[in-house]
Every structure is written in C-alpha cells, then in structure tokens.
C-alpha cells in the first residue's frame, strides 16, 4: 500500500520554488552543492531523478524516496516515473530548467526502469558508478527532510539548473503534414551529410524503435563500458535486453553480421537487428545470413538497409496512425540527438529541416 503524490500540488510547488530560486533569497548551500555535484555525472538522467525525489518529498513527506515504482513493497511507495514525466519534465521545458537528460522520459532509461528500489546492488555502468554512489547519498539525505526542507532543496535545485548549459529549443512543426517519402529524403541526407561518428544514425535508430517499444536504451557511441552487444537495446520487464541492435554508418560484411550474432549468443540474447546506413553498402545475402544466425547461434536476425527501409519498417510496426507516427518520429529524433550529445549545430540543423519540411 503506497502513498499518493498530488500532481497539481507538485506543479504549484514547482512554480513557488522557481519564484524563490529567481529571487534574492538565501538558499541552502548543501542543496546547491549537491545539485552541482549530481550535474557532473556522466549519466545525464541523474539530474532529473534527483529533481523528482526532491519534488516528491516536498509534495508528500510520507514518500519513500528509494522506491522506484508505485508497486514497490513499501508503505511510502509512489510513482516517481509519472511524477517526473508528467510534472517535472514539462515544467522544466517550459521554464528552461536543464534536467541533464533532454529526452521527455528520463526515468525510462537505465537503470531506473529495471528495479523496484534504489540501492547499491543495482547494475550500473562502470563510468557512472561513483556518481551513482554519490546520488544514493542524496537519496538518503532527502529521506531525512521535512516537506519544508525538501521545498528549499527544490528551490536550490531550480536555481542551479537555471544556470546550467543552455536548453535546446523545442522542435517546431508547421501546419503542413509530414509525408513519409519526403521525410525519408530529408533524413537520409541529414544522416549521411555528417554522420558525427555514427551519432546521427544511432539517434535515428533509437527514435525509430521508440515508435514501438517503451524501454529503448541508446548508449554513447563506441562506449567501451557497455555490457550488452549493439548500440541500441530494447528491454522488457527483465534486467536483460530482449533485443539488441547494431547500427553501422560504414560498409558491413556478412562476417560482421555473424560476429554480432555470436556476441548475442554468448549473452543469451535471442533477437538481433543490424541497421546498415552507409550509402555505399553492398547488397548482402540476407536470407542466407538469417538462416545462419538461427542455425549457428539461435538468434532471430533482422537486417535493415538504408534510411528508407528503417523508417518504413518502423512506421509499419507502430500501432498509431501514420500521421501521428511521423510526428512522433521527428520529435524523438530531436530528443535522441540531444541525448547522445550530437553537436548543437546538428540538432539545430535537424530542427530546421523539419520546420522547413512542414512549412513552419
């Protein structure tokens, strides 16, 4: 039996906290410093998570800040994901508060959606381990606060994140509806004009998978600390991915494909996707590779060649109307580019291309 966090009250507290943060009032140094330290984490979701637990505690002091789901076996369990996504993130976007992770659902990332409780035993990327341990000390301190003290901590959080790096402008769409053919052409040119070391292709693939799956993880390009094969992973309710995707913006051989399948087999991942976005990609014997992947590695393999095939496949998978699907795709692409830390010029270029395409 958990507790309720009133979203309307939370929204009002955010407005009050921002007003206080923007005034000349003295704010608690401990929470200014903790916000700064959390902001230094290489795992960008930590900022939004920290802000959410401060907001939850200020709204209802009975919450268990260590609970990560409303279903957690705790008297103070609540829904931090819904509070973050429905209250904190929209408020931050409107008021230019930088939450670190620029996507619309920071809680829908590793490791937060996997676990019931925030605790030291959680599987964390090596590069983020020390930052995570520090974040847990913040959880512990927030748990000790009264609602009034948590509100002051929230105001300190707002003050610091107001002055963090500039927030990207939101994607602006015009009145002209998107057409798949035109979007494919624009996207193909954008992805290949400057791949940014593979970031643009990986962002596009993650955005395409977002149309269908709720738990899609896209790590840093060529991240040496990643545990699972591939660049984009799809998770279900378990802690292991149900599907891994390798994204290449350079030519791929049949041998490359089978090596990827072998790496999936070693970690007992039974589904794999290889997305080949190089314009000079030579045709592969797809049917033969699919059969070999199944027979040799027990992997169900999907091969997607080019932006056209990737986007058309993702659009056909979606259960939303096509018009809505295309709008979601371009929005998710903008967010994924920012999450993967593509250049600001690249993000701006994408947003301008879509604005032009829709007559904005």
JSON list of C-alpha atoms in Angstrom, two decimals, residues 170-331:
[
{"chain": "A", "resi": 170, "resn": "UNK", "atom": "CA", "xyz": [11.81, 22.64, -28.80]},
{"chain": "A", "resi": 171, "resn": "UNK", "atom": "CA", "xyz": [11.17, 21.24, -32.25]},
{"chain": "A", "resi": 172, "resn": "UNK", "atom": "CA", "xyz": [8.69, 23.47, -34.07]},
{"chain": "A", "resi": 173, "resn": "UNK", "atom": "CA", "xyz": [6.37, 21.92, -36.66]},
{"chain": "A", "resi": 174, "resn": "UNK", "atom": "CA", "xyz": [4.47, 23.87, -39.28]},
{"chain": "A", "resi": 175, "resn": "UNK", "atom": "CA", "xyz": [0.94, 23.19, -40.49]},
{"chain": "A", "resi": 176, "resn": "UNK", "atom": "CA", "xyz": [1.89, 21.08, -43.50]},
{"chain": "A", "resi": 177, "resn": "UNK", "atom": "CA", "xyz": [1.57, 17.34, -42.68]},
{"chain": "A", "resi": 178, "resn": "UNK", "atom": "CA", "xyz": [4.62, 15.13, -42.92]},
{"chain": "A", "resi": 179, "resn": "UNK", "atom": "CA", "xyz": [4.80, 12.67, -45.80]},
{"chain": "A", "resi": 180, "resn": "UNK", "atom": "CA", "xyz": [6.89, 9.52, -45.44]},
{"chain": "A", "resi": 181, "resn": "UNK", "atom": "CA", "xyz": [8.63, 9.90, -48.79]},
{"chain": "A", "resi": 182, "resn": "UNK", "atom": "CA", "xyz": [9.72, 13.48, -48.11]},
{"chain": "A", "resi": 183, "resn": "UNK", "atom": "CA", "xyz": [10.80, 12.62, -44.57]},
{"chain": "A", "resi": 184, "resn": "UNK", "atom": "CA", "xyz": [12.92, 9.72, -45.85]},
{"chain": "A", "resi": 185, "resn": "UNK", "atom": "CA", "xyz": [14.71, 12.00, -48.31]},
{"chain": "A", "resi": 186, "resn": "UNK", "atom": "CA", "xyz": [15.42, 14.70, -45.75]},
{"chain": "A", "resi": 187, "resn": "UNK", "atom": "CA", "xyz": [16.52, 12.20, -43.11]},
{"chain": "A", "resi": 188, "resn": "UNK", "atom": "CA", "xyz": [18.81, 10.27, -45.44]},
{"chain": "A", "resi": 189, "resn": "UNK", "atom": "CA", "xyz": [20.58, 13.48, -46.46]},
{"chain": "A", "resi": 190, "resn": "UNK", "atom": "CA", "xyz": [20.89, 14.62, -42.84]},
{"chain": "A", "resi": 191, "resn": "UNK", "atom": "CA", "xyz": [22.25, 11.34, -41.51]},
{"chain": "A", "resi": 192, "resn": "UNK", "atom": "CA", "xyz": [24.86, 10.95, -44.26]},
{"chain": "A", "resi": 193, "resn": "UNK", "atom": "CA", "xyz": [25.95, 14.56, -44.73]},
{"chain": "A", "resi": 194, "resn": "UNK", "atom": "CA", "xyz": [27.79, 14.45, -41.42]},
{"chain": "A", "resi": 195, "resn": "UNK", "atom": "CA", "xyz": [27.39, 11.16, -39.50]},
{"chain": "A", "resi": 196, "resn": "UNK", "atom": "CA", "xyz": [29.14, 12.69, -36.44]},
{"chain": "A", "resi": 197, "resn": "UNK", "atom": "CA", "xyz": [30.97, 9.43, -35.85]},
{"chain": "A", "resi": 198, "resn": "UNK", "atom": "CA", "xyz": [27.75, 7.42, -36.03]},
{"chain": "A", "resi": 199, "resn": "UNK", "atom": "CA", "xyz": [25.72, 9.55, -33.60]},
{"chain": "A", "resi": 200, "resn": "UNK", "atom": "CA", "xyz": [23.12, 10.60, -36.18]},
{"chain": "A", "resi": 201, "resn": "UNK", "atom": "CA", "xyz": [22.45, 7.06, -37.35]},
{"chain": "A", "resi": 202, "resn": "UNK", "atom": "CA", "xyz": [22.24, 5.73, -33.82]},
{"chain": "A", "resi": 203, "resn": "UNK", "atom": "CA", "xyz": [19.87, 8.52, -32.78]},
{"chain": "A", "resi": 204, "resn": "UNK", "atom": "CA", "xyz": [17.65, 7.76, -35.78]},
{"chain": "A", "resi": 205, "resn": "UNK", "atom": "CA", "xyz": [17.55, 4.05, -35.00]},
{"chain": "A", "resi": 206, "resn": "UNK", "atom": "CA", "xyz": [16.68, 4.66, -31.34]},
{"chain": "A", "resi": 207, "resn": "UNK", "atom": "CA", "xyz": [13.96, 7.11, -32.40]},
{"chain": "A", "resi": 208, "resn": "UNK", "atom": "CA", "xyz": [12.52, 4.53, -34.81]},
{"chain": "A", "resi": 209, "resn": "UNK", "atom": "CA", "xyz": [12.46, 1.87, -32.09]},
{"chain": "A", "resi": 210, "resn": "UNK", "atom": "CA", "xyz": [10.78, 4.37, -29.73]},
{"chain": "A", "resi": 211, "resn": "UNK", "atom": "CA", "xyz": [7.74, 4.23, -32.00]},
{"chain": "A", "resi": 212, "resn": "UNK", "atom": "CA", "xyz": [7.14, 0.63, -30.99]},
{"chain": "A", "resi": 213, "resn": "UNK", "atom": "CA", "xyz": [8.91, -0.16, -27.72]},
{"chain": "A", "resi": 214, "resn": "UNK", "atom": "CA", "xyz": [8.67, 1.63, -24.36]},
{"chain": "A", "resi": 215, "resn": "UNK", "atom": "CA", "xyz": [12.11, 0.76, -22.94]},
{"chain": "A", "resi": 216, "resn": "UNK", "atom": "CA", "xyz": [14.74, 1.65, -25.52]},
{"chain": "A", "resi": 217, "resn": "UNK", "atom": "CA", "xyz": [18.29, 2.38, -24.41]},
{"chain": "A", "resi": 218, "resn": "UNK", "atom": "CA", "xyz": [20.81, 4.13, -26.61]},
{"chain": "A", "resi": 219, "resn": "UNK", "atom": "CA", "xyz": [24.26, 4.49, -25.10]},
{"chain": "A", "resi": 220, "resn": "UNK", "atom": "CA", "xyz": [27.17, 6.67, -26.09]},
{"chain": "A", "resi": 221, "resn": "UNK", "atom": "CA", "xyz": [28.64, 5.82, -29.49]},
{"chain": "A", "resi": 222, "resn": "UNK", "atom": "CA", "xyz": [31.50, 3.31, -29.09]},
{"chain": "A", "resi": 223, "resn": "UNK", "atom": "CA", "xyz": [31.01, 3.20, -25.33]},
{"chain": "A", "resi": 224, "resn": "UNK", "atom": "CA", "xyz": [33.72, 0.81, -24.05]},
{"chain": "A", "resi": 225, "resn": "UNK", "atom": "CA", "xyz": [31.87, 0.20, -20.77]},
{"chain": "A", "resi": 226, "resn": "UNK", "atom": "CA", "xyz": [28.68, -1.14, -22.30]},
{"chain": "A", "resi": 227, "resn": "UNK", "atom": "CA", "xyz": [27.72, -4.61, -21.15]},
{"chain": "A", "resi": 228, "resn": "UNK", "atom": "CA", "xyz": [25.42, -5.70, -23.96]},
{"chain": "A", "resi": 229, "resn": "UNK", "atom": "CA", "xyz": [26.25, -6.00, -27.66]},
{"chain": "A", "resi": 230, "resn": "UNK", "atom": "CA", "xyz": [24.98, -3.40, -30.07]},
{"chain": "A", "resi": 231, "resn": "UNK", "atom": "CA", "xyz": [24.27, 0.32, -29.93]},
{"chain": "A", "resi": 232, "resn": "UNK", "atom": "CA", "xyz": [20.54, 0.30, -29.21]},
{"chain": "A", "resi": 233, "resn": "UNK", "atom": "CA", "xyz": [18.88, -2.12, -26.79]},
{"chain": "A", "resi": 234, "resn": "UNK", "atom": "CA", "xyz": [15.24, -2.94, -26.14]},
{"chain": "A", "resi": 235, "resn": "UNK", "atom": "CA", "xyz": [14.26, -4.06, -22.65]},
{"chain": "A", "resi": 236, "resn": "UNK", "atom": "CA", "xyz": [11.10, -5.70, -21.38]},
{"chain": "A", "resi": 237, "resn": "UNK", "atom": "CA", "xyz": [10.39, -6.17, -17.69]},
{"chain": "A", "resi": 238, "resn": "UNK", "atom": "CA", "xyz": [13.58, -8.12, -17.03]},
{"chain": "A", "resi": 239, "resn": "UNK", "atom": "CA", "xyz": [17.07, -6.75, -16.49]},
{"chain": "A", "resi": 240, "resn": "UNK", "atom": "CA", "xyz": [18.34, -8.26, -19.74]},
{"chain": "A", "resi": 241, "resn": "UNK", "atom": "CA", "xyz": [17.54, -6.84, -23.18]},
{"chain": "A", "resi": 242, "resn": "UNK", "atom": "CA", "xyz": [15.08, -8.74, -25.35]},
{"chain": "A", "resi": 243, "resn": "UNK", "atom": "CA", "xyz": [16.69, -7.37, -28.49]},
{"chain": "A", "resi": 244, "resn": "UNK", "atom": "CA", "xyz": [19.95, -5.67, -29.42]},
{"chain": "A", "resi": 245, "resn": "UNK", "atom": "CA", "xyz": [20.62, -3.56, -32.48]},
{"chain": "A", "resi": 246, "resn": "UNK", "atom": "CA", "xyz": [23.93, -2.78, -34.17]},
{"chain": "A", "resi": 247, "resn": "UNK", "atom": "CA", "xyz": [23.96, 0.48, -36.16]},
{"chain": "A", "resi": 248, "resn": "UNK", "atom": "CA", "xyz": [26.62, 0.98, -38.81]},
{"chain": "A", "resi": 249, "resn": "UNK", "atom": "CA", "xyz": [27.34, 4.02, -40.95]},
{"chain": "A", "resi": 250, "resn": "UNK", "atom": "CA", "xyz": [30.13, 2.23, -42.76]},
{"chain": "A", "resi": 251, "resn": "UNK", "atom": "CA", "xyz": [30.04, -0.80, -45.01]},
{"chain": "A", "resi": 252, "resn": "UNK", "atom": "CA", "xyz": [29.03, -4.07, -43.31]},
{"chain": "A", "resi": 253, "resn": "UNK", "atom": "CA", "xyz": [30.11, -7.55, -44.44]},
{"chain": "A", "resi": 254, "resn": "UNK", "atom": "CA", "xyz": [28.38, -10.86, -43.86]},
{"chain": "A", "resi": 255, "resn": "UNK", "atom": "CA", "xyz": [31.17, -11.76, -41.47]},
{"chain": "A", "resi": 256, "resn": "UNK", "atom": "CA", "xyz": [30.46, -8.60, -39.43]},
{"chain": "A", "resi": 257, "resn": "UNK", "atom": "CA", "xyz": [26.83, -9.66, -39.12]},
{"chain": "A", "resi": 258, "resn": "UNK", "atom": "CA", "xyz": [27.67, -13.16, -37.93]},
{"chain": "A", "resi": 259, "resn": "UNK", "atom": "CA", "xyz": [30.22, -11.88, -35.41]},
{"chain": "A", "resi": 260, "resn": "UNK", "atom": "CA", "xyz": [27.48, -9.70, -33.94]},
{"chain": "A", "resi": 261, "resn": "UNK", "atom": "CA", "xyz": [25.15, -12.70, -33.75]},
{"chain": "A", "resi": 262, "resn": "UNK", "atom": "CA", "xyz": [27.84, -14.70, -31.99]},
{"chain": "A", "resi": 263, "resn": "UNK", "atom": "CA", "xyz": [28.22, -11.94, -29.39]},
{"chain": "A", "resi": 264, "resn": "UNK", "atom": "CA", "xyz": [24.45, -12.08, -28.82]},
{"chain": "A", "resi": 265, "resn": "UNK", "atom": "CA", "xyz": [24.58, -15.84, -28.32]},
{"chain": "A", "resi": 266, "resn": "UNK", "atom": "CA", "xyz": [27.27, -15.52, -25.67]},
{"chain": "A", "resi": 267, "resn": "UNK", "atom": "CA", "xyz": [24.96, -13.38, -23.56]},
{"chain": "A", "resi": 268, "resn": "UNK", "atom": "CA", "xyz": [21.82, -15.35, -24.37]},
{"chain": "A", "resi": 269, "resn": "UNK", "atom": "CA", "xyz": [20.14, -12.56, -26.34]},
{"chain": "A", "resi": 270, "resn": "UNK", "atom": "CA", "xyz": [17.92, -14.25, -28.90]},
{"chain": "A", "resi": 271, "resn": "UNK", "atom": "CA", "xyz": [16.98, -11.34, -31.18]},
{"chain": "A", "resi": 272, "resn": "UNK", "atom": "CA", "xyz": [19.29, -9.07, -33.13]},
{"chain": "A", "resi": 273, "resn": "UNK", "atom": "CA", "xyz": [18.96, -6.26, -35.65]},
{"chain": "A", "resi": 274, "resn": "UNK", "atom": "CA", "xyz": [21.67, -4.86, -37.89]},
{"chain": "A", "resi": 275, "resn": "UNK", "atom": "CA", "xyz": [20.94, -1.43, -39.39]},
{"chain": "A", "resi": 276, "resn": "UNK", "atom": "CA", "xyz": [23.22, -0.57, -42.32]},
{"chain": "A", "resi": 277, "resn": "UNK", "atom": "CA", "xyz": [23.11, 3.12, -43.23]},
{"chain": "A", "resi": 278, "resn": "UNK", "atom": "CA", "xyz": [26.18, 3.54, -45.43]},
{"chain": "A", "resi": 279, "resn": "UNK", "atom": "CA", "xyz": [25.08, 4.78, -48.86]},
{"chain": "A", "resi": 280, "resn": "UNK", "atom": "CA", "xyz": [27.78, 2.57, -50.41]},
{"chain": "A", "resi": 281, "resn": "UNK", "atom": "CA", "xyz": [26.58, -0.59, -48.64]},
{"chain": "A", "resi": 282, "resn": "UNK", "atom": "CA", "xyz": [26.88, -3.62, -50.93]},
{"chain": "A", "resi": 283, "resn": "UNK", "atom": "CA", "xyz": [23.89, -5.98, -51.02]},
{"chain": "A", "resi": 284, "resn": "UNK", "atom": "CA", "xyz": [24.20, -8.95, -48.65]},
{"chain": "A", "resi": 285, "resn": "UNK", "atom": "CA", "xyz": [22.63, -12.36, -48.98]},
{"chain": "A", "resi": 286, "resn": "UNK", "atom": "CA", "xyz": [20.08, -11.59, -46.30]},
{"chain": "A", "resi": 287, "resn": "UNK", "atom": "CA", "xyz": [18.21, -14.88, -46.41]},
{"chain": "A", "resi": 288, "resn": "UNK", "atom": "CA", "xyz": [21.41, -16.88, -46.02]},
{"chain": "A", "resi": 289, "resn": "UNK", "atom": "CA", "xyz": [22.56, -14.71, -43.10]},
{"chain": "A", "resi": 290, "resn": "UNK", "atom": "CA", "xyz": [19.20, -15.02, -41.37]},
{"chain": "A", "resi": 291, "resn": "UNK", "atom": "CA", "xyz": [19.38, -18.81, -41.68]},
{"chain": "A", "resi": 292, "resn": "UNK", "atom": "CA", "xyz": [22.97, -18.97, -40.43]},
{"chain": "A", "resi": 293, "resn": "UNK", "atom": "CA", "xyz": [22.12, -16.74, -37.47]},
{"chain": "A", "resi": 294, "resn": "UNK", "atom": "CA", "xyz": [19.33, -19.12, -36.48]},
{"chain": "A", "resi": 295, "resn": "UNK", "atom": "CA", "xyz": [21.17, -22.38, -37.14]},
{"chain": "A", "resi": 296, "resn": "UNK", "atom": "CA", "xyz": [24.57, -21.45, -35.72]},
{"chain": "A", "resi": 297, "resn": "UNK", "atom": "CA", "xyz": [23.68, -19.00, -32.95]},
{"chain": "A", "resi": 298, "resn": "UNK", "atom": "CA", "xyz": [19.94, -19.44, -32.23]},
{"chain": "A", "resi": 299, "resn": "UNK", "atom": "CA", "xyz": [19.45, -15.75, -32.99]},
{"chain": "A", "resi": 300, "resn": "UNK", "atom": "CA", "xyz": [16.45, -14.36, -34.82]},
{"chain": "A", "resi": 301, "resn": "UNK", "atom": "CA", "xyz": [18.05, -11.78, -37.10]},
{"chain": "A", "resi": 302, "resn": "UNK", "atom": "CA", "xyz": [16.63, -8.74, -38.87]},
{"chain": "A", "resi": 303, "resn": "UNK", "atom": "CA", "xyz": [18.63, -6.81, -41.46]},
{"chain": "A", "resi": 304, "resn": "UNK", "atom": "CA", "xyz": [17.64, -3.26, -42.40]},
{"chain": "A", "resi": 305, "resn": "UNK", "atom": "CA", "xyz": [19.48, -1.45, -45.18]},
{"chain": "A", "resi": 306, "resn": "UNK", "atom": "CA", "xyz": [19.26, 2.30, -45.54]},
{"chain": "A", "resi": 307, "resn": "UNK", "atom": "CA", "xyz": [17.17, 5.05, -44.01]},
{"chain": "A", "resi": 308, "resn": "UNK", "atom": "CA", "xyz": [14.25, 4.25, -46.30]},
{"chain": "A", "resi": 309, "resn": "UNK", "atom": "CA", "xyz": [13.89, 0.66, -45.09]},
{"chain": "A", "resi": 310, "resn": "UNK", "atom": "CA", "xyz": [14.44, 1.62, -41.44]},
{"chain": "A", "resi": 311, "resn": "UNK", "atom": "CA", "xyz": [11.76, 4.31, -41.44]},
{"chain": "A", "resi": 312, "resn": "UNK", "atom": "CA", "xyz": [9.23, 2.36, -43.47]},
{"chain": "A", "resi": 313, "resn": "UNK", "atom": "CA", "xyz": [9.67, -0.69, -41.25]},
{"chain": "A", "resi": 314, "resn": "UNK", "atom": "CA", "xyz": [9.31, 1.33, -38.03]},
{"chain": "A", "resi": 315, "resn": "UNK", "atom": "CA", "xyz": [6.25, 3.10, -39.40]},
{"chain": "A", "resi": 316, "resn": "UNK", "atom": "CA", "xyz": [4.64, -0.22, -40.27]},
{"chain": "A", "resi": 317, "resn": "UNK", "atom": "CA", "xyz": [5.37, -1.59, -36.77]},
{"chain": "A", "resi": 318, "resn": "UNK", "atom": "CA", "xyz": [3.69, 1.34, -34.98]},
{"chain": "A", "resi": 319, "resn": "UNK", "atom": "CA", "xyz": [0.10, 0.94, -33.80]},
{"chain": "A", "resi": 320, "resn": "UNK", "atom": "CA", "xyz": [-0.58, 4.67, -34.19]},
{"chain": "A", "resi": 321, "resn": "UNK", "atom": "CA", "xyz": [-2.00, 6.43, -37.29]},
{"chain": "A", "resi": 322, "resn": "UNK", "atom": "CA", "xyz": [0.72, 7.19, -39.82]},
{"chain": "A", "resi": 323, "resn": "UNK", "atom": "CA", "xyz": [0.48, 10.98, -39.42]},
{"chain": "A", "resi": 324, "resn": "UNK", "atom": "CA", "xyz": [0.92, 10.72, -35.66]},
{"chain": "A", "resi": 325, "resn": "UNK", "atom": "CA", "xyz": [3.72, 8.20, -36.08]},
{"chain": "A", "resi": 326, "resn": "UNK", "atom": "CA", "xyz": [5.74, 10.51, -38.31]},
{"chain": "A", "resi": 327, "resn": "UNK", "atom": "CA", "xyz": [5.33, 13.43, -35.93]},
{"chain": "A", "resi": 328, "resn": "UNK", "atom": "CA", "xyz": [6.48, 11.27, -33.02]},
{"chain": "A", "resi": 329, "resn": "UNK", "atom": "CA", "xyz": [9.45, 10.08, -35.06]},
{"chain": "A", "resi": 330, "resn": "UNK", "atom": "CA", "xyz": [10.79, 13.56, -35.83]},
{"chain": "A", "resi": 331, "resn": "UNK", "atom": "CA", "xyz": [10.27, 14.63, -32.22]}
]
